[in-house]
Coordinates of C-alpha atoms and ligand atoms in Angstrom, one line a residue:
X1 CA 188.2 61.0 58.5
X2 CA 184.7 59.5 59.0
X3 CA 182.2 61.4 57.4
X4 CA 180.2 64.1 59.9
X5 CA 176.8 64.5 59.7
X6 CA 175.8 68.3 60.8
X7 CA 172.4 68.1 59.0
X8 CA 170.3 66.8 61.5
X9 CA 167.4 69.8 60.6
X10 CA 167.6 68.1 57.5
X11 CA 166.6 64.8 59.0
X12 CA 168.0 62.6 61.8
X13 CA 169.2 59.3 62.1
X14 CA 166.6 56.9 63.7
X15 CA 167.0 56.6 67.5
X16 CA 167.9 52.5 67.9
X17 CA 165.2 52.3 70.6
X18 CA 162.5 53.7 68.2
X19 CA 163.9 51.2 65.6
X20 CA 163.4 48.4 68.2
X21 CA 160.0 49.2 68.7
X22 CA 159.2 49.4 64.9
X23 CA 160.8 46.2 64.4
X24 CA 158.8 44.7 67.2
X25 CA 155.8 45.9 65.7
X26 CA 156.6 44.8 62.1
X27 CA 157.0 41.4 63.3
X28 CA 154.6 40.8 65.9
X29 CA 151.4 43.0 65.0
X30 CA 149.9 41.9 61.8
X31 CA 146.2 43.1 61.9
X32 CA 144.4 46.3 60.6
X33 CA 143.5 48.5 63.6
X34 CA 140.2 49.1 62.0
X35 CA 139.2 45.1 62.3
X36 CA 137.3 44.2 65.1
X37 CA 139.1 41.2 65.9
X38 CA 141.6 40.5 68.5
X39 CA 144.3 41.2 65.8
X40 CA 142.8 44.4 64.8
X41 CA 142.6 45.4 68.2
X42 CA 146.1 44.6 69.2
X43 CA 147.1 47.1 66.4
X44 CA 144.6 49.6 67.4
X45 CA 145.7 49.5 71.0
X46 CA 149.4 50.6 69.8
X47 CA 148.3 53.4 68.0
X48 CA 145.9 54.8 71.1
X49 CA 148.9 54.5 73.2
X50 CA 151.2 56.5 70.8
X51 CA 148.2 59.1 70.7
X52 CA 147.9 59.1 74.2
X53 CA 151.4 59.6 74.8
X54 CA 151.8 62.4 71.8
X55 CA 148.4 64.1 73.4
X56 CA 150.0 64.0 76.9
X57 CA 153.1 65.8 75.7
X58 CA 151.5 68.7 74.1
X59 CA 148.8 69.4 76.8
X60 CA 145.9 68.0 74.1
X61 CA 143.2 65.0 74.3
X62 CA 144.1 62.2 72.5
X63 CA 141.2 62.7 70.2
X64 CA 142.7 66.0 68.9
X65 CA 145.9 64.2 67.5
X66 CA 145.5 62.9 63.8
X67 CA 148.5 60.9 62.1
X68 CA 149.7 62.0 59.1
X69 CA 152.7 61.1 56.4
X70 CA 154.5 64.1 58.1
X71 CA 155.1 67.7 58.3
X72 CA 154.2 68.5 54.7
X73 CA 150.7 66.5 54.7
X74 CA 150.3 68.0 58.3
X75 CA 150.7 71.8 56.8
X76 CA 148.3 70.8 53.6
X77 CA 145.6 69.5 55.8
X78 CA 145.6 72.2 58.4
X79 CA 145.8 75.1 55.9
X80 CA 143.8 74.1 53.1
X81 CA 141.0 71.9 55.2
X82 CA 140.8 75.1 57.4
X83 CA 140.5 77.4 54.4
X84 CA 137.9 75.2 52.6
X85 CA 136.2 74.9 55.6
X86 CA 136.0 78.5 56.8
X87 CA 135.6 80.2 53.3
X88 CA 132.1 81.3 54.2
X89 CA 133.4 83.6 57.0
X90 CA 136.1 85.1 54.5
X91 CA 139.0 84.3 52.0
X92 CA 142.1 86.3 53.8
X93 CA 144.7 84.2 55.2
X94 CA 148.0 85.4 57.1
X95 CA 151.5 83.8 56.6
X96 CA 154.9 84.8 56.7
X97 CA 157.9 85.3 54.0
X98 CA 159.9 82.6 56.2
X99 CA 157.6 79.7 55.9
X100 CA 158.9 76.1 54.8
X101 CA 157.6 75.1 51.3
X102 CA 155.2 73.1 53.0
X103 CA 153.1 76.3 54.0
X104 CA 154.4 78.8 51.6
X105 CA 153.6 76.5 48.3
X106 CA 150.3 75.4 49.9
X107 CA 149.2 79.2 50.5
X108 CA 150.1 79.7 46.9
X109 CA 148.1 77.4 45.5
X110 CA 144.8 78.6 48.1
X111 CA 145.6 82.3 46.3
X112 CA 145.3 80.2 42.7
X113 CA 142.0 79.3 44.1
X114 CA 140.7 83.0 44.9
X115 CA 141.9 83.1 48.4
X116 CA 143.6 86.6 49.7
X117 CA 147.1 85.9 51.3
X118 CA 149.1 88.5 53.1
X119 CA 152.9 87.3 53.6
X120 CA 154.5 89.2 56.6
X121 CA 157.9 90.7 56.5
X122 CA 160.5 89.7 59.2
X123 CA 163.2 91.7 60.5
X124 CA 166.8 90.9 60.2
X125 CA 166.8 88.2 62.6
X126 CA 164.5 86.3 61.1
X127 CA 161.0 87.2 63.4
X128 CA 157.7 88.7 62.4
X129 CA 156.2 91.7 64.1
X130 CA 153.1 91.2 66.5
X131 CA 152.0 94.6 65.7
X132 CA 152.2 93.8 61.8
X133 CA 150.2 91.0 62.3
X134 CA 147.5 93.1 64.1
X135 CA 147.7 96.0 61.2
X136 CA 147.2 92.9 58.9
X137 CA 144.4 91.4 60.6
X138 CA 141.0 92.0 58.8
X139 CA 137.1 90.9 60.1
X140 CA 137.6 88.4 57.2
X141 CA 140.5 86.9 58.0
X142 CA 140.3 83.0 58.6
X143 CA 143.4 81.4 58.9
X144 CA 147.0 82.7 60.5
X145 CA 149.8 80.3 59.9
X146 CA 153.2 81.0 61.1
X147 CA 155.9 78.6 61.9
X148 CA 157.1 78.0 65.6
X149 CA 161.0 77.8 64.6
X150 CA 162.3 78.1 61.1
X151 CA 164.2 75.3 60.0
X152 CA 167.0 77.4 57.9
X153 CA 168.2 80.3 60.8
X154 CA 166.3 78.5 64.0
X155 CA 164.4 82.0 64.9
X156 CA 161.4 81.3 67.2
X157 CA 158.5 83.1 66.4
X158 CA 156.7 85.1 69.4
X159 CA 154.1 82.2 69.2
X160 CA 152.5 82.8 72.6
X161 CA 151.7 86.5 71.6
X162 CA 150.1 85.3 67.9
X163 CA 148.5 82.8 69.7
X164 CA 146.6 85.2 72.5
X165 CA 145.9 87.9 69.8
X166 CA 144.1 85.6 67.8
X167 CA 142.1 84.1 70.6
X168 CA 139.6 86.6 70.3
X169 CA 139.4 86.9 66.5
X170 CA 137.9 84.4 64.2
X171 CA 140.9 83.5 62.4
X172 CA 142.1 79.9 63.1
X173 CA 145.8 79.5 64.2
X174 CA 148.1 77.2 62.7
X175 CA 151.4 76.7 63.6
X176 CA 154.4 74.2 61.8
X177 CA 155.9 73.3 64.8
X178 CA 158.2 70.5 62.9
X179 CA 161.8 71.9 64.0
X180 CA 160.6 73.4 67.2
X181 CA 159.3 70.3 68.3
X182 CA 161.3 68.3 71.2
X183 CA 163.3 71.1 72.0
X184 CA 160.6 73.9 72.8
X185 CA 157.6 73.3 75.5
X186 CA 154.5 73.1 73.5
X187 CA 151.2 73.6 75.9
X188 CA 147.9 73.8 73.6
X189 CA 146.1 74.2 76.9
X190 CA 148.2 77.1 77.8
X191 CA 148.7 78.8 74.4
X192 CA 145.5 78.7 72.4
X193 CA 147.0 77.2 69.1
X194 CA 144.2 75.6 66.9
X195 CA 146.1 73.8 64.7
X196 CA 149.8 72.3 65.1
X197 CA 152.0 70.3 62.6
X198 CA 155.1 67.8 63.2
X199 CA 156.8 65.2 61.6
X200 CA 159.1 62.2 63.2
X201 CA 162.0 62.1 61.2
X202 CA 163.3 65.4 62.9
X203 CA 163.2 63.8 66.3
X204 CA 164.9 60.5 66.0
X205 CA 161.9 59.0 64.4
X206 CA 161.0 57.2 61.2
X207 CA 160.4 59.2 58.1
X208 CA 156.8 59.2 56.7
X209 CA 154.9 59.6 59.9
X210 CA 153.9 62.7 61.8
X211 CA 150.6 64.5 63.4
X212 CA 148.5 67.2 63.5
X213 CA 146.9 68.5 66.4
X214 CA 143.3 69.7 65.3
X215 CA 141.2 71.8 68.7
X216 CA 138.5 70.2 69.6
X217 CA 135.4 72.0 68.0
X218 CA 137.8 73.0 65.2
X219 CA 136.5 71.8 61.7
X220 CA 138.4 71.3 58.5
X221 CA 137.6 70.0 55.1
X222 CA 138.8 66.8 54.6
X223 CA 141.3 66.3 51.9
X224 CA 141.4 62.1 51.9
X225 CA 137.9 60.7 51.1
X226 CA 137.7 56.6 51.9
X227 CA 137.6 54.9 55.4
X228 CA 136.3 56.1 58.7
X229 CA 139.9 56.1 60.2
X230 CA 141.3 58.9 62.7
X231 CA 137.6 60.0 63.2
X232 CA 136.9 60.6 59.4
X233 CA 139.9 63.0 59.2
X234 CA 142.1 61.2 57.4
X235 CA 141.2 57.9 55.6
X236 CA 143.5 55.5 55.4
X237 CA 144.9 52.2 57.0
X238 CA 147.3 53.6 59.6
X239 CA 150.8 52.8 59.3
X240 CA 151.2 51.0 62.6
X241 CA 154.9 50.4 63.1
X242 CA 155.6 53.6 62.0
X243 CA 153.0 55.0 64.5
X244 CA 154.4 53.1 67.1
X245 CA 157.8 54.5 66.4
X246 CA 156.8 57.8 66.6
X247 CA 155.1 57.4 70.1
X248 CA 158.6 56.2 71.1
X249 CA 160.4 59.0 69.8
X250 CA 158.3 61.4 71.2
X251 CA 158.4 59.6 74.9
X252 CA 162.4 60.0 74.0
X253 CA 162.3 63.7 73.4
X254 CA 159.9 63.8 76.4
X255 CA 162.5 61.9 79.1
X256 CA 165.8 63.8 77.5
X257 CA 164.5 67.2 76.5
X258 CA 167.0 69.4 79.0
X259 CA 169.7 67.3 78.2
X260 CA 169.6 67.4 74.6
X261 CA 169.1 70.9 74.4
X262 CA 172.3 71.5 76.6
X263 CA 174.0 69.1 74.3
X264 CA 173.1 71.3 71.2
X265 CA 173.8 74.2 72.8
X266 CA 177.5 72.7 73.9
X267 CA 177.9 71.7 70.1
X268 CA 177.0 75.0 68.9
X269 CA 179.5 76.6 71.2
X270 CA 182.4 74.2 70.4
X271 CA 181.6 75.1 66.5
X272 CA 181.8 78.6 67.1
X273 CA 184.8 78.5 69.5
X274 CA 186.4 76.5 66.9
X275 CA 185.7 79.0 64.3
X276 CA 186.9 82.0 66.4
X277 CA 190.4 80.0 67.2
X278 CA 191.2 79.7 63.5
X279 CA 190.1 83.4 63.1
X280 CA 187.7 82.6 60.3
X281 CA 185.4 86.0 59.7
X282 CA 181.6 84.7 60.1
X283 CA 178.5 86.2 61.2
X284 CA 175.5 84.1 63.0
X285 CA 172.3 84.7 61.2
X286 CA 169.1 84.0 63.1
X287 CA 167.9 86.0 66.7
X288 CA 170.2 86.0 69.5
X289 CA 167.5 85.4 72.1
X290 CA 165.1 83.4 70.1
X291 CA 166.4 80.4 68.5
X292 CA 166.4 76.5 68.3
X293 CA 169.5 75.2 69.7
X294 CA 170.1 72.6 67.3
X295 CA 170.3 75.0 63.7
X296 CA 173.1 77.6 63.4
X297 CA 173.5 79.5 60.3
X298 CA 176.4 81.1 59.6
X299 CA 177.4 83.7 56.9
X300 CA 181.1 83.5 55.7
X301 CA 181.5 86.8 53.3
X302 CA 183.2 86.2 50.1
X303 CA 182.2 82.8 49.8
X304 CA 180.1 81.1 47.2
X305 CA 177.9 78.9 49.2
X306 CA 177.6 76.1 46.1
X307 CA 181.4 75.6 46.1
X308 CA 182.0 76.1 49.7
X309 CA 178.9 72.8 50.2
X310 CA 180.9 71.1 47.7
X311 CA 184.0 71.4 49.3
X312 CA 182.9 70.7 52.5
X313 CA 180.7 67.5 51.6
X314 CA 184.6 66.2 49.4
X315 CA 186.2 66.7 53.0
X316 CA 183.6 64.6 54.9
X317 CA 181.3 67.3 56.4
X318 CA 177.9 67.4 55.3
X319 CA 175.8 70.8 56.2
X320 CA 173.3 72.5 54.2
X321 CA 172.3 75.9 52.4
X322 CA 169.0 75.6 53.5
X323 CA 166.2 73.6 53.6
X324 CA 166.6 70.0 52.1
X325 CA 163.6 70.9 49.7
X326 CA 165.6 74.0 48.0
X327 CA 169.1 72.2 48.2
X328 CA 170.3 71.2 44.9
X329 CA 168.9 74.2 43.4
X330 CA 170.5 77.7 42.6
X331 CA 167.7 79.3 44.0
X332 CA 168.9 81.9 47.0
X333 CA 166.9 81.0 50.4
X334 CA 163.9 82.6 50.4
X335 CA 164.3 82.9 54.0
X336 CA 167.4 84.7 53.9
X337 CA 166.2 86.8 51.1
X338 CA 163.3 88.0 53.5
X339 CA 165.5 88.5 56.3
X340 CA 168.7 90.5 54.3
X341 CA 166.9 91.6 51.1
X342 CA 167.2 90.5 47.4
X343 CA 170.6 90.1 46.1
X344 CA 172.2 90.7 49.6
X345 CA 175.4 88.9 50.2
X346 CA 173.9 86.8 53.1
X347 CA 171.8 85.0 50.2
X348 CA 175.0 83.7 48.2
X349 CA 177.4 83.0 51.3
X350 CA 175.2 81.3 54.3
X351 CA 175.1 77.5 55.4
X352 CA 173.0 75.9 57.9
X353 CA 174.9 73.5 60.4
X354 CA 172.5 71.5 62.4
X355 CA 173.0 69.3 65.7
X356 CA 172.2 66.0 67.0
X357 CA 172.6 64.0 69.4
X358 CA 174.7 61.1 68.7
X359 CA 177.8 63.6 67.8
X360 CA 181.1 63.8 69.8
X361 CA 182.5 67.0 70.5
X362 CA 185.9 66.0 68.8
X363 CA 183.9 65.4 65.6
X364 CA 182.2 69.1 66.1
X365 CA 185.8 70.6 66.6
X366 CA 187.2 68.8 63.6
X367 CA 184.0 70.0 61.6
X368 CA 185.2 73.2 62.9
X369 CA 188.6 72.8 61.2
X370 CA 187.7 71.8 58.1
X371 CA 185.0 74.7 57.6
X372 CA 187.8 77.0 58.5
X373 CA 190.5 75.6 56.1
X374 CA 187.8 75.5 53.2
X375 CA 186.4 79.2 53.8
X376 CA 190.1 80.3 54.0
X377 CA 190.6 78.6 50.7
X378 CA 187.7 80.7 49.1
X379 CA 188.0 84.0 50.3
X380 CA 191.8 83.6 50.1
X381 CA 194.3 84.6 52.5
X382 CA 194.5 86.6 55.7
X383 CA 190.8 87.0 56.3
X384 CA 190.1 87.6 59.8
Ligands
LIG401 C1 159.6 73.6 59.0 C2 159.3 72.2 58.2 N1 158.2 72.1 58.0 C3 157.6 71.2 57.1 C4 158.6 70.2 56.8 C5 158.4 69.1 56.0 O1 158.1 67.9 56.8 P1 158.1 66.3 56.3 O2 159.6 65.9 55.8 O3 157.9 65.5 57.1 O4 157.1 66.5 55.1 C6 160.1 70.4 57.0 C7 161.3 69.5 56.9 O5 162.1 69.7 56.6 C8 160.5 71.4 57.9 O6 161.7 71.8 58.3

């Protein structure tokens, strides 16, 4: 059996059309976009076009888009930049217990600088309560950072309600939209989000490129000092081929959004049907109504996650125990811990399966059979 890749939430294969655009740019565009001669202007046009495409897709103005090296940098730039720029208005920040480490560790870093961070609890489906957020908001709250969709369990947060609640408060609202981008409709004109970060490599784009949306008028302390690129918000020569690729990747998700969502839901259904037909005991971790279609987190009672992942890998099925950054460590997932409690069995026996566009349904069925077989071997006979 050829290996089956079901870890698209960690990263996606690059779309061939994106690769074509990048190869073409590498070959034919040699200028530095800051140079004023024709070579520079040619490179500049490429980044302007990509910026326009991206801005239009999320209802922003082109000048509100800053290219970054991906999700982690966007999160850092938004959170540290906002905290430092707003510290004269307060030192209180609110986030959640289920953020990606790009946000989580950045908030911890700010705590070490003297900021006061509240981490909101989530329910057993991974959702925060807007009432809790309301209770935690203080006059000196300067930033609320809450992810759009979770990378481990796929739960989507009540982003519209949060954004509207914060619209009348001084606190800036940042959302890490890395996983939700391309499947959720995002319009920063309708939803008053101040800062939104994304990355290219989760949507068939290149790795090492992403953007941060910064609402006009929001001021961030700059983290990179040097040239005047990106309207002085991120110094350093832009990665023109990667930006060209990102622009194309965004066009492709824009044009294929309903088809991709339908496909992921079909893949998800096929996998669950296969497990049901095999009478495997499992439970879906996440929210039944508010979830990203490409992420499916399953709890298999009685299994040990590390053994299961190794077994699946040897059998040619690549899934994950959570975020790629924590995989490989024995630490239980902080997301599942926040949902189910310290030492809950779900934290030791759950896998994340994540879907992508290039999969055939027969591959999903094959993977489902391998998972069923492996789970059966781990929990012993008669599991139904
Ligand atoms: C929700 C979320 N935020 C941030 C990141 C980090 O993005 P990048 O790998 O582009 O730094 C990831 C990647 O796994 C993610 O899933």
